[in-house]
Coordinates of C-alpha atoms and ligand atoms in Angstrom, one line a residue:
Chain A
M10 CA 63.6 -10.7 -37.5
I11 CA 60.7 -8.8 -36.2
G12 CA 61.2 -5.1 -36.5
V13 CA 60.0 -2.9 -33.7
R14 CA 59.0 0.7 -34.6
K15 CA 58.6 3.1 -31.8
I16 CA 55.8 5.4 -32.3
G17 CA 54.7 8.5 -30.3
R18 CA 57.1 10.9 -28.5
P19 CA 59.2 10.0 -25.4
M20 CA 57.7 11.5 -22.3
D21 CA 59.7 13.9 -20.4
L22 CA 60.4 13.7 -16.6
K23 CA 57.4 15.8 -15.7
E24 CA 55.1 13.5 -17.6
R25 CA 56.9 10.3 -16.2
S26 CA 56.4 11.1 -12.9
Y27 CA 52.7 11.3 -13.5
L28 CA 52.4 13.3 -10.3
V29 CA 51.3 16.6 -11.8
E30 CA 48.7 15.3 -14.2
V31 CA 47.4 13.2 -11.4
A32 CA 47.2 16.2 -9.2
R33 CA 45.1 18.1 -11.9
G34 CA 43.0 15.1 -12.6
L35 CA 42.1 14.9 -8.9
A36 CA 41.3 18.6 -8.7
I37 CA 38.9 18.1 -11.6
S38 CA 37.0 15.2 -9.9
M39 CA 36.9 16.7 -6.6
A40 CA 35.7 20.2 -8.0
H41 CA 32.6 18.0 -9.4
F42 CA 32.2 16.1 -6.2
A43 CA 32.1 19.2 -4.1
R44 CA 30.1 20.8 -6.4
N45 CA 27.4 18.1 -6.4
V46 CA 27.4 17.5 -2.7
V47 CA 26.9 21.3 -1.9
K48 CA 24.2 22.0 -4.8
Q49 CA 22.6 18.5 -5.0
D50 CA 19.3 20.4 -6.3
E51 CA 21.2 21.5 -9.4
M52 CA 22.2 18.2 -10.5
P53 CA 21.0 17.5 -13.9
T54 CA 19.4 14.1 -13.1
I55 CA 15.7 13.8 -13.7
Q56 CA 14.3 11.6 -10.7
Y57 CA 12.2 9.7 -13.2
P58 CA 9.0 8.3 -11.7
E59 CA 8.4 11.6 -9.4
E60 CA 9.7 14.0 -12.0
K61 CA 9.1 13.8 -15.7
R62 CA 10.9 15.1 -18.8
V63 CA 8.7 18.0 -20.6
L64 CA 8.2 16.3 -23.8
P65 CA 8.7 18.1 -27.2
E66 CA 5.7 19.3 -29.1
R67 CA 6.1 16.7 -31.9
F68 CA 7.1 13.9 -29.6
R69 CA 6.0 10.6 -31.2
G70 CA 3.9 8.8 -28.4
R71 CA 1.4 6.1 -28.6
H72 CA -1.1 6.3 -31.4
R73 CA -4.7 7.2 -31.4
L74 CA -7.5 7.2 -33.7
T75 CA -9.2 10.4 -34.0
Q76 CA -13.0 11.0 -34.3
R77 CA -15.5 13.0 -36.2
E78 CA -17.8 15.3 -34.6
D79 CA -20.4 12.6 -34.2
G80 CA -18.0 10.3 -32.5
T81 CA -17.4 7.9 -35.3
P82 CA -13.8 7.1 -36.3
R83 CA -12.3 9.2 -38.9
C84 CA -10.6 6.2 -40.3
V85 CA -12.1 5.0 -43.7
A86 CA -10.1 1.7 -43.5
C87 CA -8.2 2.6 -46.7
F88 CA -5.0 0.4 -45.5
C89 CA -2.5 3.0 -46.3
C90 CA -1.1 2.9 -43.0
Q91 CA -1.2 -0.9 -42.9
T92 CA 0.9 -0.7 -46.1
A93 CA 3.1 2.0 -45.2
C94 CA 4.2 0.4 -41.8
P95 CA 7.4 -1.1 -42.1
A96 CA 7.2 -3.2 -39.0
D97 CA 3.8 -4.7 -39.8
C98 CA 2.1 -3.6 -36.7
I99 CA -1.4 -2.8 -38.0
S100 CA -4.1 -5.1 -39.0
I101 CA -7.3 -3.7 -40.2
E102 CA -10.7 -5.4 -41.2
A103 CA -12.9 -3.1 -43.1
T104 CA -16.8 -3.1 -43.0
E105 CA -19.4 -1.1 -44.8
R106 CA -21.0 2.0 -43.6
E107 CA -24.4 3.4 -44.3
D108 CA -24.0 7.2 -43.7
G109 CA -22.3 8.5 -47.1
Y110 CA -18.8 7.3 -46.1
E111 CA -17.9 4.1 -47.7
K112 CA -16.0 2.1 -45.3
V113 CA -15.3 1.9 -41.5
P114 CA -12.7 -0.3 -39.9
A115 CA -14.5 -3.2 -37.9
R116 CA -11.2 -4.1 -36.4
F117 CA -8.1 -2.1 -36.0
D118 CA -5.5 -3.9 -34.2
L119 CA -2.2 -2.1 -33.4
N120 CA 0.6 -4.2 -32.2
I121 CA 2.6 -1.8 -30.2
L122 CA 5.3 -4.5 -29.4
R123 CA 6.4 -4.4 -33.0
C124 CA 6.1 -0.6 -33.5
V125 CA 9.4 1.3 -34.1
F126 CA 7.5 4.6 -33.7
C127 CA 8.6 5.9 -37.1
G128 CA 5.5 7.8 -37.7
L129 CA 5.0 6.4 -41.3
C130 CA 1.4 5.4 -40.6
V131 CA 0.6 9.0 -39.6
E132 CA 2.2 10.5 -42.8
A133 CA 0.3 7.9 -44.8
C134 CA -3.1 8.5 -43.6
P135 CA -5.3 10.6 -46.0
C136 CA -8.0 11.4 -43.5
D137 CA -5.9 12.5 -40.5
A138 CA -7.4 9.5 -38.7
I139 CA -4.3 8.3 -37.0
R140 CA -2.0 10.2 -34.9
M141 CA 0.8 9.7 -32.4
D142 CA 0.1 12.9 -30.3
T143 CA -1.0 11.2 -26.9
G144 CA 2.4 11.7 -25.5
K145 CA 2.1 8.4 -23.7
Y146 CA 5.5 6.5 -23.6
E147 CA 5.0 4.2 -20.5
L148 CA 3.8 1.4 -22.4
S149 CA 4.1 -1.8 -20.6
G150 CA 1.8 -4.7 -19.8
D151 CA 1.6 -8.1 -18.1
D152 CA 1.0 -10.2 -21.1
R153 CA 1.4 -9.7 -24.9
G154 CA -2.1 -9.5 -25.5
S155 CA -2.7 -6.4 -23.5
L156 CA -0.1 -4.5 -25.8
I157 CA -2.1 -5.3 -29.0
Y158 CA -4.2 -2.2 -29.0
D159 CA -7.9 -2.5 -30.5
L160 CA -10.2 -0.1 -32.1
N161 CA -11.9 1.0 -28.7
T162 CA -8.6 1.6 -26.9
L163 CA -7.1 3.7 -29.8
L164 CA -10.2 5.7 -30.2
K165 CA -10.4 6.4 -26.5
D166 CA -7.5 8.9 -26.2
Chain B
M25 CA 37.4 -11.0 35.7
S26 CA 40.3 -8.5 35.6
V27 CA 40.7 -5.4 33.2
E28 CA 43.8 -7.1 31.8
T29 CA 41.7 -9.9 30.4
V30 CA 38.6 -8.0 29.5
V31 CA 40.3 -5.3 27.6
P32 CA 42.2 -7.3 24.9
F33 CA 38.9 -9.3 24.3
V34 CA 37.2 -6.0 23.5
M35 CA 40.1 -4.9 21.2
V36 CA 39.9 -8.2 19.4
L37 CA 36.2 -7.6 18.9
I38 CA 36.6 -4.1 17.7
A39 CA 39.5 -5.1 15.3
A40 CA 37.3 -7.9 13.8
L41 CA 34.0 -6.0 13.8
L42 CA 35.1 -2.4 12.7
P43 CA 36.2 -3.3 9.2
L44 CA 33.3 -5.5 8.7
S45 CA 31.0 -2.6 9.8
L46 CA 32.7 -0.2 7.7
L47 CA 32.3 -2.5 4.6
P48 CA 28.7 -1.4 3.6
V49 CA 29.6 2.2 4.3
M50 CA 32.8 1.5 1.8
I51 CA 30.3 0.0 -0.8
W52 CA 27.9 3.0 -0.2
A53 CA 30.7 5.6 -0.5
E54 CA 32.1 4.0 -3.6
R55 CA 28.8 4.4 -5.4
K56 CA 27.9 7.8 -4.1
V57 CA 31.4 9.3 -4.5
S58 CA 31.7 7.9 -8.1
A59 CA 28.1 9.1 -8.9
F60 CA 29.0 12.6 -7.5
I61 CA 32.3 12.8 -9.5
Q62 CA 30.3 11.9 -12.7
D63 CA 27.5 14.2 -12.0
R64 CA 25.0 11.6 -11.4
T65 CA 22.9 11.0 -8.1
G66 CA 23.9 7.3 -7.4
P67 CA 21.7 4.8 -5.8
N68 CA 18.7 6.2 -4.0
R69 CA 15.8 3.8 -4.7
A70 CA 16.0 0.6 -2.4
E71 CA 14.2 1.2 0.8
I72 CA 12.9 -0.6 3.8
L73 CA 9.7 0.9 5.0
G74 CA 10.5 4.1 3.3
I75 CA 13.6 4.5 4.8
R76 CA 16.5 4.8 2.2
L77 CA 19.5 6.2 3.9
G78 CA 20.4 7.9 0.8
G79 CA 21.3 4.6 -0.7
V80 CA 22.9 2.7 2.0
I81 CA 20.0 0.0 1.6
H82 CA 21.5 -0.8 -1.6
A83 CA 24.3 -2.8 0.1
I84 CA 21.6 -4.9 1.9
A85 CA 19.7 -5.5 -1.3
D86 CA 23.0 -6.5 -2.7
V87 CA 23.5 -9.0 -0.3
V88 CA 20.2 -10.3 -0.5
K89 CA 20.6 -10.7 -4.3
L90 CA 23.9 -12.4 -4.1
M91 CA 22.6 -14.7 -1.4
S92 CA 19.6 -15.8 -3.5
K93 CA 21.6 -16.5 -6.7
E94 CA 22.6 -19.9 -7.6
E95 CA 25.7 -21.2 -6.6
M96 CA 27.5 -22.6 -9.4
T97 CA 30.8 -24.8 -9.5
P98 CA 32.3 -25.6 -12.7
A99 CA 32.9 -29.2 -13.4
R100 CA 36.3 -30.9 -12.4
V101 CA 37.4 -27.9 -10.3
N102 CA 39.5 -28.6 -7.1
R103 CA 36.9 -28.0 -4.8
F104 CA 39.1 -27.4 -1.8
Y105 CA 41.1 -24.7 -3.3
F106 CA 38.1 -23.5 -5.2
V107 CA 36.5 -22.5 -1.7
L108 CA 39.8 -21.6 -0.1
G109 CA 40.4 -18.8 -2.7
P110 CA 37.4 -16.8 -1.7
F111 CA 37.7 -17.6 2.0
L112 CA 41.2 -16.2 2.0
A113 CA 40.2 -13.1 -0.1
L114 CA 37.8 -12.1 2.8
F115 CA 39.6 -13.3 6.0
V116 CA 43.2 -12.3 5.1
P117 CA 42.6 -8.6 4.9
L118 CA 40.7 -8.8 8.0
V119 CA 43.7 -10.0 10.0
S120 CA 46.0 -7.0 9.3
F121 CA 43.5 -5.0 11.5
A122 CA 44.7 -7.0 14.5
I123 CA 48.0 -5.1 15.0
I124 CA 47.0 -1.8 14.4
P125 CA 47.2 0.3 17.6
L126 CA 43.8 1.7 18.0
A127 CA 44.8 4.1 21.1
D128 CA 47.4 4.7 23.3
S129 CA 48.1 2.0 26.1
L130 CA 46.2 2.2 29.3
N131 CA 48.2 2.6 32.2
L132 CA 46.3 1.6 35.4
G133 CA 48.2 1.9 38.5
G134 CA 51.4 0.4 36.9
T135 CA 49.8 -2.1 34.7
V136 CA 50.2 -1.2 31.0
I137 CA 47.4 -2.6 28.8
P138 CA 48.1 -2.0 24.9
L139 CA 45.0 -1.1 23.2
R140 CA 45.3 -3.5 20.3
A141 CA 44.3 -7.0 19.5
V142 CA 47.7 -8.4 19.2
T143 CA 50.7 -6.9 20.5
L144 CA 53.7 -7.9 18.2
N145 CA 57.0 -6.2 18.3
V146 CA 57.7 -7.1 14.7
G147 CA 54.2 -5.4 13.7
I148 CA 55.2 -4.0 10.3
L149 CA 56.6 -7.3 9.2
F150 CA 53.3 -9.1 9.9
V151 CA 51.5 -6.4 7.9
L152 CA 53.7 -7.0 5.1
A153 CA 53.5 -10.8 5.5
V154 CA 49.7 -10.8 5.6
T155 CA 49.4 -8.5 2.6
S156 CA 51.6 -10.8 0.6
F157 CA 49.0 -13.5 1.5
H158 CA 46.6 -12.0 -0.5
V159 CA 48.3 -13.2 -3.7
Y160 CA 47.4 -16.9 -2.7
A161 CA 43.7 -16.0 -2.6
V162 CA 44.1 -14.7 -6.3
V163 CA 46.2 -17.8 -7.4
F164 CA 43.9 -20.3 -5.5
G165 CA 40.8 -18.8 -7.2
A166 CA 42.4 -18.6 -10.6
W167 CA 44.0 -22.1 -10.7
A168 CA 41.3 -24.0 -9.0
S169 CA 38.7 -22.8 -11.6
N170 CA 39.9 -25.0 -14.2
N171 CA 39.6 -22.3 -16.7
S172 CA 42.5 -20.9 -18.9
F173 CA 41.1 -17.4 -18.9
T174 CA 41.0 -17.1 -15.0
L175 CA 44.4 -18.8 -15.0
L176 CA 45.8 -15.9 -17.1
G177 CA 44.1 -13.4 -15.1
G178 CA 45.4 -14.9 -11.9
L179 CA 49.0 -15.0 -13.4
R180 CA 48.6 -11.4 -14.3
S181 CA 47.7 -10.4 -10.9
A182 CA 49.9 -12.5 -9.1
A183 CA 53.0 -10.9 -11.1
Q184 CA 51.6 -7.6 -10.4
M185 CA 51.1 -8.1 -6.6
I186 CA 54.5 -9.7 -6.1
S187 CA 56.4 -7.1 -8.1
Y188 CA 54.8 -4.2 -6.2
E189 CA 55.3 -6.0 -2.7
L190 CA 59.0 -5.3 -3.2
G191 CA 58.5 -1.6 -3.3
L192 CA 56.0 -1.7 -0.6
G193 CA 58.6 -3.4 1.8
L194 CA 61.2 -1.1 0.8
S195 CA 59.1 2.0 1.0
V196 CA 58.4 1.4 4.8
V197 CA 62.0 0.8 5.6
G198 CA 62.4 4.5 5.9
T199 CA 59.8 4.7 8.5
V200 CA 61.2 2.0 10.4
M201 CA 64.7 3.7 10.3
V202 CA 62.9 7.1 11.4
A203 CA 61.2 5.4 14.5
Q204 CA 64.1 3.0 15.1
S205 CA 61.6 0.2 15.6
L206 CA 59.5 -2.3 13.7
D207 CA 56.7 -2.1 16.3
L208 CA 53.8 -0.3 15.0
G209 CA 53.0 1.2 18.6
R210 CA 56.7 2.7 18.6
I211 CA 56.1 4.1 15.1
V212 CA 52.9 5.7 16.2
E213 CA 54.4 7.1 19.4
H214 CA 57.1 8.6 17.4
Q215 CA 54.7 10.6 15.2
G216 CA 53.2 12.5 18.2
G217 CA 54.6 16.0 18.9
T218 CA 55.3 18.7 16.2
L219 CA 57.9 19.2 13.5
L220 CA 59.6 22.5 13.1
G221 CA 56.9 23.8 15.6
F222 CA 54.1 23.8 13.3
L223 CA 53.6 20.6 11.5
P224 CA 52.2 17.4 13.2
A225 CA 55.5 15.1 13.3
W226 CA 53.7 12.6 10.9
N227 CA 56.0 10.4 8.7
L228 CA 54.1 12.0 5.8
F229 CA 56.2 15.0 6.4
L230 CA 59.5 13.2 7.5
Q231 CA 59.1 10.4 4.8
P232 CA 57.4 12.2 1.9
L233 CA 59.0 10.2 -0.7
G234 CA 58.6 6.9 1.1
F235 CA 54.9 7.8 1.5
L236 CA 54.6 8.5 -2.2
I237 CA 56.0 5.0 -3.0
F238 CA 54.1 3.2 -0.3
L239 CA 51.0 4.9 -1.5
V240 CA 51.2 3.7 -5.2
C241 CA 52.4 0.2 -4.0
I242 CA 49.5 -0.1 -1.6
F243 CA 47.2 0.7 -4.6
A244 CA 48.8 -2.1 -6.6
E245 CA 48.6 -4.4 -3.6
T246 CA 44.9 -3.9 -3.1
N247 CA 44.1 -4.0 -6.9
R248 CA 42.5 -0.7 -6.9
N249 CA 42.6 1.5 -10.0
P250 CA 44.8 2.7 -11.6
F251 CA 46.2 -0.8 -11.2
D252 CA 43.3 -2.9 -11.1
L253 CA 44.4 -5.2 -13.9
T254 CA 43.3 -8.1 -11.8
E255 CA 39.8 -7.4 -12.6
G256 CA 39.5 -4.7 -15.2
E257 CA 35.8 -5.5 -15.3
S258 CA 35.3 -3.3 -18.5
E259 CA 37.6 -5.4 -20.8
I260 CA 39.7 -8.1 -19.4
V261 CA 38.8 -11.4 -17.8
G262 CA 39.6 -11.5 -14.0
Y263 CA 40.6 -14.4 -12.0
H264 CA 37.1 -14.7 -10.4
L265 CA 35.3 -15.4 -13.6
E266 CA 34.0 -18.7 -12.5
Y267 CA 32.8 -17.4 -9.1
S268 CA 29.1 -16.8 -8.4
S269 CA 26.8 -16.0 -5.7
M270 CA 28.3 -15.6 -2.3
K271 CA 31.5 -16.8 -3.3
F272 CA 32.0 -13.8 -5.7
A273 CA 30.6 -11.6 -3.0
M274 CA 33.5 -12.8 -0.7
F275 CA 36.0 -11.7 -3.3
F276 CA 34.1 -8.5 -3.7
M277 CA 33.8 -7.9 0.0
G278 CA 37.5 -8.8 0.4
E279 CA 38.6 -6.0 -1.9
Y280 CA 36.8 -3.5 0.1
I281 CA 38.2 -4.9 3.5
A282 CA 41.5 -4.8 1.9
I283 CA 41.0 -1.3 1.2
I284 CA 40.1 -0.4 4.7
G285 CA 42.9 -2.4 6.0
A286 CA 45.2 -0.7 3.5
S287 CA 43.9 2.7 4.8
A288 CA 44.4 1.8 8.4
V289 CA 48.3 0.8 7.7
T290 CA 48.6 3.9 5.8
A291 CA 47.2 6.1 8.5
T292 CA 49.2 4.2 11.1
L293 CA 52.5 4.4 9.3
F294 CA 52.2 7.9 7.7
F295 CA 49.3 9.9 9.2
G296 CA 50.3 9.5 12.9
G297 CA 48.0 6.7 13.7
Y298 CA 45.6 7.2 16.7
Q299 CA 47.6 10.8 17.6
V300 CA 45.4 13.8 17.6
P301 CA 47.6 16.4 15.8
Y302 CA 49.2 18.8 18.2
L303 CA 47.9 17.0 21.5
D304 CA 49.6 14.3 22.7
T305 CA 48.4 11.5 25.1
D306 CA 49.8 12.9 28.4
F307 CA 48.1 16.5 27.5
L308 CA 45.0 14.7 26.7
R309 CA 45.0 12.8 29.7
A310 CA 45.8 15.7 32.0
H311 CA 42.7 17.6 30.7
S312 CA 40.3 14.5 30.4
T313 CA 37.2 16.3 31.7
G314 CA 37.8 19.1 29.3
V315 CA 38.2 16.6 26.5
L316 CA 35.0 14.9 27.4
R317 CA 33.4 18.1 27.3
V318 CA 34.8 19.1 24.0
M319 CA 33.8 15.7 22.8
L320 CA 30.1 16.0 23.9
V321 CA 29.8 19.5 22.4
S322 CA 31.2 18.5 19.1
M323 CA 29.0 15.4 19.1
G324 CA 26.0 17.7 19.8
A325 CA 27.0 20.1 17.1
I326 CA 27.3 17.3 14.6
C327 CA 24.1 15.9 15.3
F328 CA 22.5 19.3 15.1
V329 CA 24.0 20.2 11.7
L330 CA 22.7 16.6 10.6
A331 CA 19.3 17.5 11.8
L332 CA 19.4 20.7 10.0
L333 CA 20.6 19.1 6.8
Y334 CA 17.8 16.5 7.0
R335 CA 15.2 19.4 7.5
R336 CA 16.7 20.9 4.2
Y337 CA 16.4 17.5 2.6
H338 CA 12.9 17.2 3.8
R339 CA 11.8 20.5 2.3
R340 CA 13.2 20.0 -0.9
L341 CA 11.6 16.6 -1.3
T342 CA 8.2 17.9 -0.2
A343 CA 8.6 20.6 -2.8
L344 CA 9.8 18.3 -5.5
Y345 CA 8.2 14.9 -5.3
H346 CA 5.9 14.7 -2.4
D347 CA 6.9 11.1 -1.5
R348 CA 7.6 8.8 1.3
R349 CA 11.1 10.0 1.5
R350 CA 10.2 12.9 3.5
N351 CA 8.8 10.9 6.1
E352 CA 12.4 9.4 6.5
A353 CA 14.1 12.9 6.7
R354 CA 11.6 13.7 9.1
M355 CA 12.4 10.7 11.3
L356 CA 16.1 10.7 11.1
G357 CA 16.1 14.4 11.6
G358 CA 14.2 14.0 14.8
M359 CA 16.5 11.4 15.9
M360 CA 19.6 13.5 15.2
L361 CA 18.0 16.3 17.2
L362 CA 17.3 13.9 20.1
M363 CA 20.8 12.9 20.1
G364 CA 22.1 16.3 20.0
L365 CA 19.9 17.2 23.0
A366 CA 21.1 14.1 24.8
A367 CA 24.7 15.2 24.2
V368 CA 23.9 18.7 25.8
V369 CA 22.1 17.4 28.6
A370 CA 25.0 15.0 29.3
L371 CA 27.2 18.1 29.3
L372 CA 25.6 19.5 32.2
F373 CA 26.4 16.4 34.2
V374 CA 30.1 16.2 33.4
S375 CA 31.9 16.1 36.7
P376 CA 35.7 15.6 37.1
L377 CA 36.7 12.2 36.0
P378 CA 38.7 9.6 37.9
E379 CA 42.1 8.6 36.6
A380 CA 41.0 5.5 34.8
G381 CA 37.7 7.1 33.3
G382 CA 39.9 9.8 31.8
Q383 CA 42.2 7.4 30.1
V384 CA 39.1 5.4 28.7
V385 CA 37.7 8.8 27.3
V386 CA 41.1 9.5 25.7
A387 CA 41.2 6.3 24.3
A388 CA 38.0 6.9 22.7
V389 CA 38.9 10.2 21.3
Q390 CA 42.0 8.5 19.8
M391 CA 40.2 5.8 18.2
T392 CA 37.8 8.2 16.6
T393 CA 41.0 10.0 15.4
L394 CA 42.0 6.9 14.0
L395 CA 38.6 6.4 12.4
V396 CA 38.5 9.6 10.8
K397 CA 42.0 9.1 9.1
I398 CA 41.1 5.8 7.9
L399 CA 38.0 7.1 6.3
V400 CA 39.9 9.9 4.9
V401 CA 42.4 7.6 3.2
S402 CA 39.6 5.4 2.0
F403 CA 38.0 8.2 0.4
F404 CA 41.3 9.1 -1.3
F405 CA 41.3 5.4 -2.7
I406 CA 37.8 5.9 -4.1
W407 CA 38.7 9.4 -5.3
I408 CA 41.7 8.1 -7.4
R409 CA 39.6 5.3 -8.9
W410 CA 37.3 7.6 -10.4
T411 CA 39.9 9.8 -11.6
L412 CA 42.5 7.9 -13.3
P413 CA 42.4 5.6 -16.2
R414 CA 43.9 2.1 -15.8
F415 CA 47.6 1.4 -16.6
R416 CA 48.8 -0.7 -19.3
Y417 CA 50.4 -3.8 -18.2
D418 CA 54.0 -3.0 -19.4
Q419 CA 53.6 0.5 -17.9
L420 CA 52.6 -0.9 -14.6
M421 CA 55.5 -3.3 -14.6
G422 CA 57.9 -0.5 -15.9
L423 CA 56.7 1.6 -13.0
G424 CA 57.2 -1.0 -10.4
W425 CA 60.4 -2.3 -11.2
K426 CA 62.2 0.8 -12.9
V427 CA 61.0 3.6 -10.9
L428 CA 59.5 2.7 -7.6
I429 CA 62.1 0.1 -6.5
P430 CA 65.2 2.5 -7.3
L431 CA 63.4 5.4 -5.6
A432 CA 62.5 3.4 -2.6
L433 CA 66.2 2.4 -2.4
L434 CA 67.2 6.0 -2.7
N435 CA 64.8 6.9 0.0
I436 CA 66.5 4.5 2.3
F437 CA 69.8 5.9 1.4
L438 CA 68.7 9.4 1.9
T439 CA 67.1 8.8 5.3
G440 CA 70.1 7.0 6.4
A441 CA 72.3 9.7 5.4
L442 CA 70.2 12.3 7.2
L443 CA 69.9 10.2 10.3
V444 CA 73.7 9.6 10.4
F445 CA 74.3 13.5 9.9
S446 CA 71.9 14.6 12.3
G447 CA 73.4 12.3 14.6
R448 CA 70.4 10.5 15.6
T449 CA 71.8 7.0 15.5
Ligands
SF4_507 S1 4.8 4.3 -36.1 FE1 5.8 3.2 -37.8 S2 6.0 1.1 -37.0 FE2 4.6 2.1 -35.7 S3 2.4 1.7 -36.5 FE3 3.2 3.6 -37.5 S4 4.3 3.0 -39.3 FE4 4.1 1.2 -38.0
SF4_508 S1 -4.5 5.4 -43.4 FE1 -5.9 6.4 -42.2 S2 -7.7 6.1 -42.8 FE2 -6.5 4.6 -43.9 S3 -6.8 2.8 -42.7 FE3 -5.0 3.8 -41.8 S4 -6.0 5.1 -40.1 FE4 -7.4 4.4 -41.4

């Protein structure tokens, strides 16, 4: 035989009639409704494309490659970021450089489709050459190719 | 054509078109009210040439989307019943509107013309019969879909609707006893005048218990929260699982028409129908010119207030977004201003009305009153939905069978006893 164990406490008449609690619930939702009808401007919603959220200072947005004073990339193609990246976004090809520094990237491709915005590449860089401080987060494109950023795009910002 | 043939025709048109034209309003209200209750803004993006009407355009966008979707029919379904389900779901609720008295009968030199599409002296039974037809829509849709989940969903809802029909039927008996008639026209007439000198003699005050039971049952009948176990869109599979495109939309629209219809029946049975509180038909007809003036003034006032609101809206938008919505605010505000001005100008030309004209004006006022009552009750439907959680199925059945039906019987007994002791029978 199946035993039935009753759990919980029995409801008293006031609770079983539901009316009091229903009225209280209705009062709460009406208070919200009325407030939002009268004071629509104070609604917390951000009307996104027109209004934008103020970003925190350390917000990790799209990457950029920093430059020296003479406009050349700071990056020395050490592959630290490529190694650190957990999502395998970065692929670098190094080339030689004449003016005292050893290497410079010939290609620096960053596949933003794979990026998880963890910031490990920034942490890993010994030269402060890659940063995520552009504050750009509206990253979309018409095809995959346009979302693999190359050296020039990354240097521009 | 004589008046006697034209008026019923117009009434049929109104009875058919009113719920259909309230449909987008209801869908819009559902979204906006739910949004405001939950501190959101709700839909405000879809637009036609920059006109958004605060989200009403989303209803049009919905229709376009649903119509352009692929119409799927599962394999091996009974096509006749499969199509009949959504058809019934949309048209059955529409029918109950036909017998709602929209205004007091016209009385043109001896000929009495009732202002409703169909005059039935068993009106209330017709309402109950038609509401119970809604079960067929659900059952046909569920069974014909050839899917065990929809069948389960359909059985669940059929059981729910049939159980609550009993309570529904019993709860209106008190109303019928008070009015001593099954005719909705009589029931509404009975609710004119006042009670104890200060309350309108609505059945709401004469039959508070009956009203409560009726309200709960009508919520269950229309499958609205807190009794929407039919759909329970967030966790259980409902009967219209296999429907797509416009057939799904018909179930969806049918639900809202059922709400409008239920609101109309509730307003008629318990909120005095077309009766303007404190002012009965004879009084209104005697002062029809004054009524017309008051109507124009209030129309003008409403238009001016709306124009003002649009102006505020426009200023806020300009300050906030500099976007195209301010053109809309400007345009609609201007339109409202013009309409208000037209009402004021019309006020200057009001001359004493002839008898027939006065009756038509009074009928218009009474129809507006009914419409306002319908909208208020519909709002209540939405308000409840976004306040209460859903009942568990055994709680639902327990409430229906063990609480509402005995209470409804008690209500009949009490009403009968009161009627006998007050010597009204
Ligand atoms: S943010 Fe993280 S995932 Fe993105 S490129 Fe840098 S290391 Fe890779
Ligand atoms: S870690 Fe810095 S310096 Fe090294 S390859 Fe990456 S960006 Fe260049």
